[in-house]
Structure formats: structure tokens, C-alpha cells
Coordinates of C-alpha atoms in Angstrom, one line a residue:
X1 CA 140.8 90.2 74.3
X2 CA 140.0 86.6 75.2
X3 CA 139.8 86.5 79.0
X4 CA 139.3 83.8 81.7
X5 CA 137.4 85.0 84.8
X6 CA 137.6 82.7 87.8
X7 CA 134.8 83.1 90.3
X8 CA 132.6 84.9 87.8
X9 CA 129.4 83.5 89.3
X10 CA 130.1 85.6 92.5
X11 CA 129.4 89.2 93.3
X12 CA 132.4 91.1 92.1
X13 CA 133.3 88.5 89.4
X14 CA 129.9 88.7 87.8
X15 CA 129.9 92.5 87.7
X16 CA 133.4 92.6 86.2
X17 CA 132.3 90.0 83.6
X18 CA 129.4 92.3 82.7
X19 CA 131.7 95.2 82.1
X20 CA 134.2 93.1 80.1
X21 CA 131.4 91.9 77.9
X22 CA 130.1 95.5 77.4
X23 CA 133.5 96.4 76.2
X24 CA 133.6 93.7 73.6
X25 CA 135.8 91.1 75.2
X26 CA 135.4 87.4 74.8
X27 CA 134.9 86.0 78.3
X28 CA 135.0 82.4 79.7
X29 CA 133.8 82.1 83.4
X30 CA 134.9 79.2 85.6
X31 CA 133.2 78.7 89.0
X32 CA 132.5 75.7 91.2
X33 CA 129.3 77.4 92.5
X34 CA 130.3 76.7 96.1
X35 CA 129.4 80.3 97.0
X36 CA 128.4 81.7 93.6
X37 CA 125.1 81.5 91.7
X38 CA 124.9 80.1 88.1
X39 CA 122.2 82.6 87.3
X40 CA 124.6 85.4 88.1
X41 CA 126.9 84.6 85.2
X42 CA 126.1 87.2 82.6
X43 CA 124.6 86.1 79.3
X44 CA 127.3 86.3 76.6
X45 CA 130.0 84.6 78.7
X46 CA 130.8 81.0 78.3
X47 CA 130.4 79.2 81.6
X48 CA 132.5 76.2 82.8
X49 CA 131.4 74.7 86.2
X50 CA 134.4 73.3 88.0
X51 CA 137.1 73.7 90.5
X52 CA 139.7 76.2 89.3
X53 CA 142.7 74.0 90.3
X54 CA 141.2 71.1 88.4
X55 CA 140.2 72.8 85.1
X56 CA 142.7 75.6 84.8
X57 CA 145.3 73.6 83.0
X58 CA 142.8 72.2 80.4
X59 CA 141.3 75.7 79.8
X60 CA 144.6 77.6 79.5
X61 CA 146.9 74.9 78.0
X62 CA 144.4 73.0 75.9
X63 CA 143.9 72.9 72.2
X64 CA 141.4 75.9 72.1
X65 CA 142.2 79.5 71.4
X66 CA 144.8 81.1 73.7
X67 CA 143.7 83.5 76.5
X68 CA 145.1 87.0 76.6
X69 CA 144.6 87.3 80.4
X70 CA 143.1 85.9 83.6
X71 CA 141.1 87.8 86.2
X72 CA 141.1 85.8 89.4
X73 CA 138.2 86.3 91.8
X74 CA 137.6 82.7 92.9
X75 CA 138.3 82.5 96.6
X76 CA 136.9 81.9 100.1
X77 CA 136.3 85.2 101.8
X78 CA 134.7 84.8 105.2
X79 CA 136.9 86.1 108.0
X80 CA 135.2 84.1 110.7
X81 CA 135.2 80.9 108.8
X82 CA 138.9 81.4 108.1
X83 CA 139.6 81.5 111.8
X84 CA 137.6 78.4 112.5
X85 CA 138.7 76.4 109.5
X86 CA 142.1 77.8 108.3
X87 CA 142.8 74.7 106.2
X88 CA 139.9 75.7 103.8
X89 CA 141.7 79.0 103.1
X90 CA 145.2 77.7 102.7
X91 CA 143.9 75.0 100.4
X92 CA 141.0 76.8 98.7
X93 CA 142.9 80.1 98.2
X94 CA 146.6 79.5 98.2
X95 CA 146.9 76.0 96.8
X96 CA 144.2 76.7 94.2
X97 CA 145.9 79.9 93.0
X98 CA 149.3 78.1 92.8
X99 CA 147.7 75.6 90.4
X100 CA 146.3 78.5 88.4
X101 CA 149.7 80.3 88.3
X102 CA 151.3 77.1 87.0
X103 CA 148.7 76.8 84.2
X104 CA 149.3 80.5 83.4
X105 CA 153.1 79.9 83.2
X106 CA 152.8 76.7 81.1
X107 CA 150.4 78.3 78.7
X108 CA 152.3 81.6 78.4
X109 CA 149.2 83.6 79.3
X110 CA 150.6 87.1 79.5
X111 CA 148.3 88.9 82.0
X112 CA 146.8 88.3 85.5
X113 CA 144.6 90.6 87.6
X114 CA 144.1 89.3 91.1
X115 CA 141.3 90.1 93.5
X116 CA 143.3 90.9 96.7
X117 CA 142.0 92.6 99.8
X118 CA 142.6 95.3 102.4
X119 CA 142.6 92.5 105.0
X120 CA 146.3 92.0 104.0
X121 CA 147.1 95.1 106.1
X122 CA 145.4 94.1 109.3
X123 CA 145.1 96.9 111.9
X124 CA 146.7 100.0 110.3
X125 CA 149.1 102.3 112.1
X126 CA 147.6 105.3 110.3
X127 CA 144.9 106.2 107.7
X128 CA 144.5 106.6 104.9
X129 CA 146.2 103.3 104.2
X130 CA 148.8 103.3 101.4
X131 CA 150.3 100.3 99.6
X132 CA 153.5 100.9 101.6
X133 CA 151.8 100.2 104.9
X134 CA 153.0 97.2 106.9
X135 CA 151.1 94.0 106.0
X136 CA 150.2 92.1 109.1
X137 CA 146.8 90.3 108.6
X138 CA 144.9 89.4 111.7
X139 CA 143.1 86.3 110.2
X140 CA 143.9 83.4 107.9
X141 CA 141.7 85.0 105.1
X142 CA 144.0 88.0 104.9
X143 CA 147.1 85.9 105.4
X144 CA 146.1 83.7 102.5
X145 CA 145.6 86.6 100.2
X146 CA 148.9 88.1 101.2
X147 CA 150.6 84.8 100.5
X148 CA 149.1 84.8 97.0
X149 CA 150.4 88.3 96.5
X150 CA 153.9 87.2 97.3
X151 CA 153.6 84.2 95.0
X152 CA 152.4 86.4 92.1
X153 CA 155.4 88.8 92.6
X154 CA 157.8 85.9 92.3
X155 CA 156.1 84.6 89.1
X156 CA 156.1 88.0 87.6
X157 CA 159.8 88.5 88.2
X158 CA 160.8 84.9 87.1
X159 CA 158.5 84.4 84.2
X160 CA 157.7 87.8 82.8
X161 CA 154.0 87.7 83.9
X162 CA 152.3 91.1 83.7
X163 CA 150.4 91.0 87.0
X164 CA 148.3 93.3 89.1
X165 CA 146.8 92.8 92.6
X166 CA 143.9 95.1 93.5
X167 CA 143.3 95.4 97.3
X168 CA 139.7 96.3 97.8
X169 CA 138.2 98.0 100.8
X170 CA 134.4 97.7 101.3
X171 CA 132.7 96.9 98.0
X172 CA 129.0 97.7 97.7
X173 CA 126.3 98.6 95.1
X174 CA 125.2 96.8 92.0
X175 CA 125.5 97.1 88.3
X176 CA 124.0 95.6 85.1
X177 CA 121.6 93.3 87.0
X178 CA 124.4 91.9 89.1
X179 CA 124.9 92.4 92.9
X180 CA 125.4 90.8 96.3
X181 CA 123.3 87.7 96.9
X182 CA 125.3 85.3 99.2
X183 CA 124.1 82.4 101.3
X184 CA 126.3 83.7 104.1
X185 CA 126.2 87.5 104.1
X186 CA 128.7 89.5 106.3
X187 CA 128.7 92.9 104.6
X188 CA 127.0 95.8 106.3
X189 CA 124.9 97.4 103.5
X190 CA 123.2 94.2 102.2
X191 CA 122.6 93.1 105.9
X192 CA 120.9 96.5 106.6
X193 CA 118.8 96.2 103.4
X194 CA 117.7 92.7 104.5
X195 CA 116.3 94.3 107.7
X196 CA 114.4 96.8 105.5
X197 CA 113.0 93.9 103.5
X198 CA 111.9 92.1 106.7
X199 CA 114.4 89.2 106.1
X200 CA 116.2 90.1 109.4
X201 CA 114.8 91.5 112.7
X202 CA 117.6 94.0 113.2
X203 CA 121.2 95.0 112.4
X204 CA 123.8 94.6 115.1
X205 CA 126.1 97.5 115.7
X206 CA 129.4 96.1 116.9
X207 CA 131.0 98.7 119.2
X208 CA 129.6 102.1 120.0
X209 CA 132.6 103.4 121.9
X210 CA 135.1 103.7 119.0
X211 CA 137.1 107.0 118.8
X212 CA 135.0 108.2 115.9
X213 CA 132.4 111.0 115.4
X214 CA 129.5 108.9 116.6
X215 CA 131.3 106.0 118.4
X216 CA 130.8 103.4 115.6
X217 CA 133.4 102.0 113.3
X218 CA 134.4 103.9 110.0
X219 CA 134.8 102.1 106.7
X220 CA 135.6 103.1 103.1
X221 CA 132.9 102.1 100.6
X222 CA 133.7 101.6 96.9
X223 CA 131.0 101.1 94.2
X224 CA 131.3 97.8 92.5
X225 CA 131.2 99.4 89.0
X226 CA 134.2 101.6 89.9
X227 CA 135.9 98.4 91.0
X228 CA 135.2 96.7 87.7
X229 CA 136.6 99.7 85.8
X230 CA 139.8 99.4 87.7
X231 CA 140.2 95.7 86.6
X232 CA 139.8 96.7 83.0
X233 CA 142.5 99.4 83.4
X234 CA 144.8 97.0 85.2
X235 CA 144.6 94.6 82.2
X236 CA 145.6 97.3 79.8
X237 CA 148.2 99.0 82.0
X238 CA 150.1 95.9 83.2
X239 CA 153.7 95.5 82.2
X240 CA 155.6 92.2 81.6
X241 CA 157.7 91.2 84.6
X242 CA 156.1 93.6 87.0
X243 CA 153.5 93.0 89.7
X244 CA 151.6 96.2 90.5
X245 CA 149.7 96.4 93.8
X246 CA 147.0 99.0 94.2
X247 CA 144.5 100.0 96.9
X248 CA 140.9 100.7 95.7
X249 CA 138.6 102.8 97.8
X250 CA 136.7 106.0 97.7
X251 CA 139.1 107.7 100.1
X252 CA 136.2 108.7 102.3
X253 CA 134.9 107.0 105.4
X254 CA 131.4 106.5 106.8
X255 CA 130.4 105.3 110.2
X256 CA 128.1 102.3 110.8
X257 CA 125.3 104.7 111.9
X258 CA 125.8 106.9 108.8
X259 CA 125.4 103.8 106.6
X260 CA 122.2 102.8 108.5
X261 CA 120.9 106.3 108.1
X262 CA 121.6 106.2 104.3
X263 CA 119.7 103.0 104.0
X264 CA 116.7 104.6 105.8
X265 CA 116.8 107.6 103.5
X266 CA 117.0 105.4 100.4
X267 CA 114.4 102.8 101.4
X268 CA 112.1 105.1 103.4
X269 CA 111.9 102.3 106.0
X270 CA 113.1 102.6 109.7
X271 CA 116.0 100.2 110.4
X272 CA 116.0 98.5 113.8
X273 CA 119.6 98.6 115.2
X274 CA 120.8 96.8 118.3
X275 CA 124.1 97.9 120.0
X276 CA 126.5 95.0 120.6
X277 CA 130.1 94.7 122.0
X278 CA 133.1 95.3 119.7
X279 CA 134.3 92.3 117.7
X280 CA 137.9 91.2 118.4
X281 CA 140.3 92.4 115.7
X282 CA 138.0 95.1 114.3
X283 CA 139.9 98.4 113.7
X284 CA 138.2 101.7 114.4
X285 CA 138.9 103.2 111.0
X286 CA 139.8 101.8 107.6
X287 CA 140.1 104.3 104.8
X288 CA 142.1 103.7 101.5
X289 CA 144.6 105.9 99.8
X290 CA 144.0 105.2 96.1
X291 CA 146.5 107.8 94.9
X292 CA 148.7 105.1 93.3
X293 CA 145.8 103.6 91.3
X294 CA 144.8 107.1 90.2
X295 CA 148.3 108.1 89.1
X296 CA 149.4 104.8 87.5
X297 CA 146.2 103.2 86.2
X298 CA 144.4 106.5 85.4
X299 CA 141.5 105.2 87.6
X300 CA 139.1 107.5 89.5
X301 CA 136.0 106.4 91.4
X302 CA 132.9 107.9 89.8
X303 CA 130.3 106.7 92.3
X304 CA 131.3 108.0 95.7
X305 CA 128.0 109.2 97.0
X306 CA 126.9 106.8 99.7
X307 CA 123.2 107.2 98.9
X308 CA 123.8 106.3 95.3
X309 CA 125.7 103.2 96.3
X310 CA 122.9 102.2 98.7
X311 CA 120.2 102.9 96.1
X312 CA 121.9 100.6 93.5
X313 CA 122.2 97.9 96.1
X314 CA 118.6 98.4 97.2
X315 CA 117.2 98.1 93.6
X316 CA 119.1 94.9 93.1
X317 CA 118.1 93.4 96.5
X318 CA 114.4 94.1 95.9
X319 CA 114.6 92.5 92.5
X320 CA 115.7 89.2 93.9
X321 CA 112.3 88.3 95.4
X322 CA 112.2 84.7 96.4
X323 CA 115.8 84.3 95.2
X324 CA 117.2 86.3 98.1
X325 CA 119.7 84.2 100.0
X326 CA 120.8 84.6 103.6
X327 CA 117.3 84.8 105.2
X328 CA 118.7 83.9 108.6
X329 CA 117.1 85.9 111.4
X330 CA 119.7 87.9 113.3

């Protein structure tokens, strides 16, 4: 298939592009490089630097060969920033995606896979979280992604678009030379690995009095390669006029202290950790139910061992050398 990947210079987008190329697809990546890295775009993909809202119509409706599908990763994704500057998320996520949806409609592009998020659920009533759980996001980031999900549903019903939203939990690991390397890093595993590299003094543990096995918060970690495989399946399993929504996680939770211990085992380096107060809005436990993705997409995570996930991330992080971003001291 000929596929357009938005945000393909970012973490998940670059890994998914790698997997698509391995499977023989023709891929065009568009990214404005506001948070992505040009050198993360896999060789073999055509790269267009530009704002999605500006270039989508030319790419999809222009005189060139038609696209068989779009995988939409391009978005702002920092929770704290979304609270401080919500306008960036309504404009950069929602308005931009509406422009993309219009280009998809006008061009007759038949398939869309959207990078959604577990943040659409907010604080869950129970775990594991299913797709039928109440959606009540606690920040503008999650709200913007939920708004896009609603827009996609209406386009699918009205215009016959075969659409899929994949709601990720905590993505980690690396694959094919692609991994996490952000200017502003907020994810636990790369932050802990930066401590191991000496790029940070310590890792902050936000909350030690949660109702969990060791008092720290529990999260579900999914390997980025498993995530990429789900996108490929979503392309092939999507149906015209239907918007499928699927959670993606390992179905297993690990505490913050368990993640730190895994990083110490993999790196062989002691990790300095400092206890800190809970952050407002952080739930105690977030674990996905991926049973719908397993039954309807035929997807099953193959890399659920936490040490394996950390080891892949560690290999990638060490390979960056002077290219490592986010060298802020904690």
C-alpha cells in the first residue's frame, strides 16, 4: 500500500514507519519537526517537512499517486503543557486533524489509523480499563484526543471512511534503530535511563503512599514494536463506514519502584531515586484490557517482559551519544 504517516519523525511514528517499510509498503512521512527529529525518519521513506494542516490537501488531493491510507501520529502530547497552554492542543491537535480529515474526505483516501491515548479515560472507576469505560479526560491533551475520536466516528459514518483509533497506555522500548529521544521527556523509563547515563541526578518518585504493593503508582507498559504491529493490523482489518476503537497494553502493571529496579538490573548501575509528593490528577493504577484488539484485530503483544522492554530502550539511549536530548538536570 501507499501510505501517508504524519508525525513520522517522532518516537512511535518512526518505529511504525520502520515496520511498514519492512513489510514492503510505500511510505511518505510528513512532520514539522517541532518535536521530532529529521534523522529519525527511516531511510526508504519519502520525507516532507511541513505542517500537516498546510500540506495534507496537496499530498492527498494532488496530481501524484493516490494513497491507500493515513496513519496519524502528529500531535502535541505533553500533559503539563496542555494545562498551561490549552490553545496549543485545540489548535495543534483538533484543528489540524480536522484539516487532515477534510483532505482524506476530498481525496477519497479509504483508511485512517489514529494515534489516540489512554488519557481519554481520565481516572478509571476500575481496572483493567476496557473501551466501554467512561471517558472523562482530566487535561486538555486527553480532551483533544477524545474530541478527535468523536470527529473520526462522524466522518466514518457519513463518508464511509474505514477508521481505527488505538488508545495506547505507556509505550516504551525501541526497534530498528528508532526510539525515544525528545527535547522534553516525561516518560518514566527514558528518564530513569538518563539517570543511569549521568544526564540526570536522580529520578523523582511522585507518591509513595498509593494503595499498591509498594506504595508507588502502577502503569501498563507496551513495547513499541507490539504497538507498530497493531497499526499494521488495523490497516488491514478496518471496514468502510466503521470506526473501531481499541486499547493497547500488555495487560500487566508495574510499580514505579519495579521499573527503577528493572533499569538497575539491565544497566548494572544504581539509580538515585528521590521521593516526592503525588502529582494532582495521577491515578494509582492504569492497566489496559486489550481483549478487543486481541479478538477483533488478531493482535497479541509479543514483548511483555519488563526487562526486555528496558533493555531495548537502554541500547537505543546509549547509542545516541551526543545526540541525546533532554539533558536537563532534575
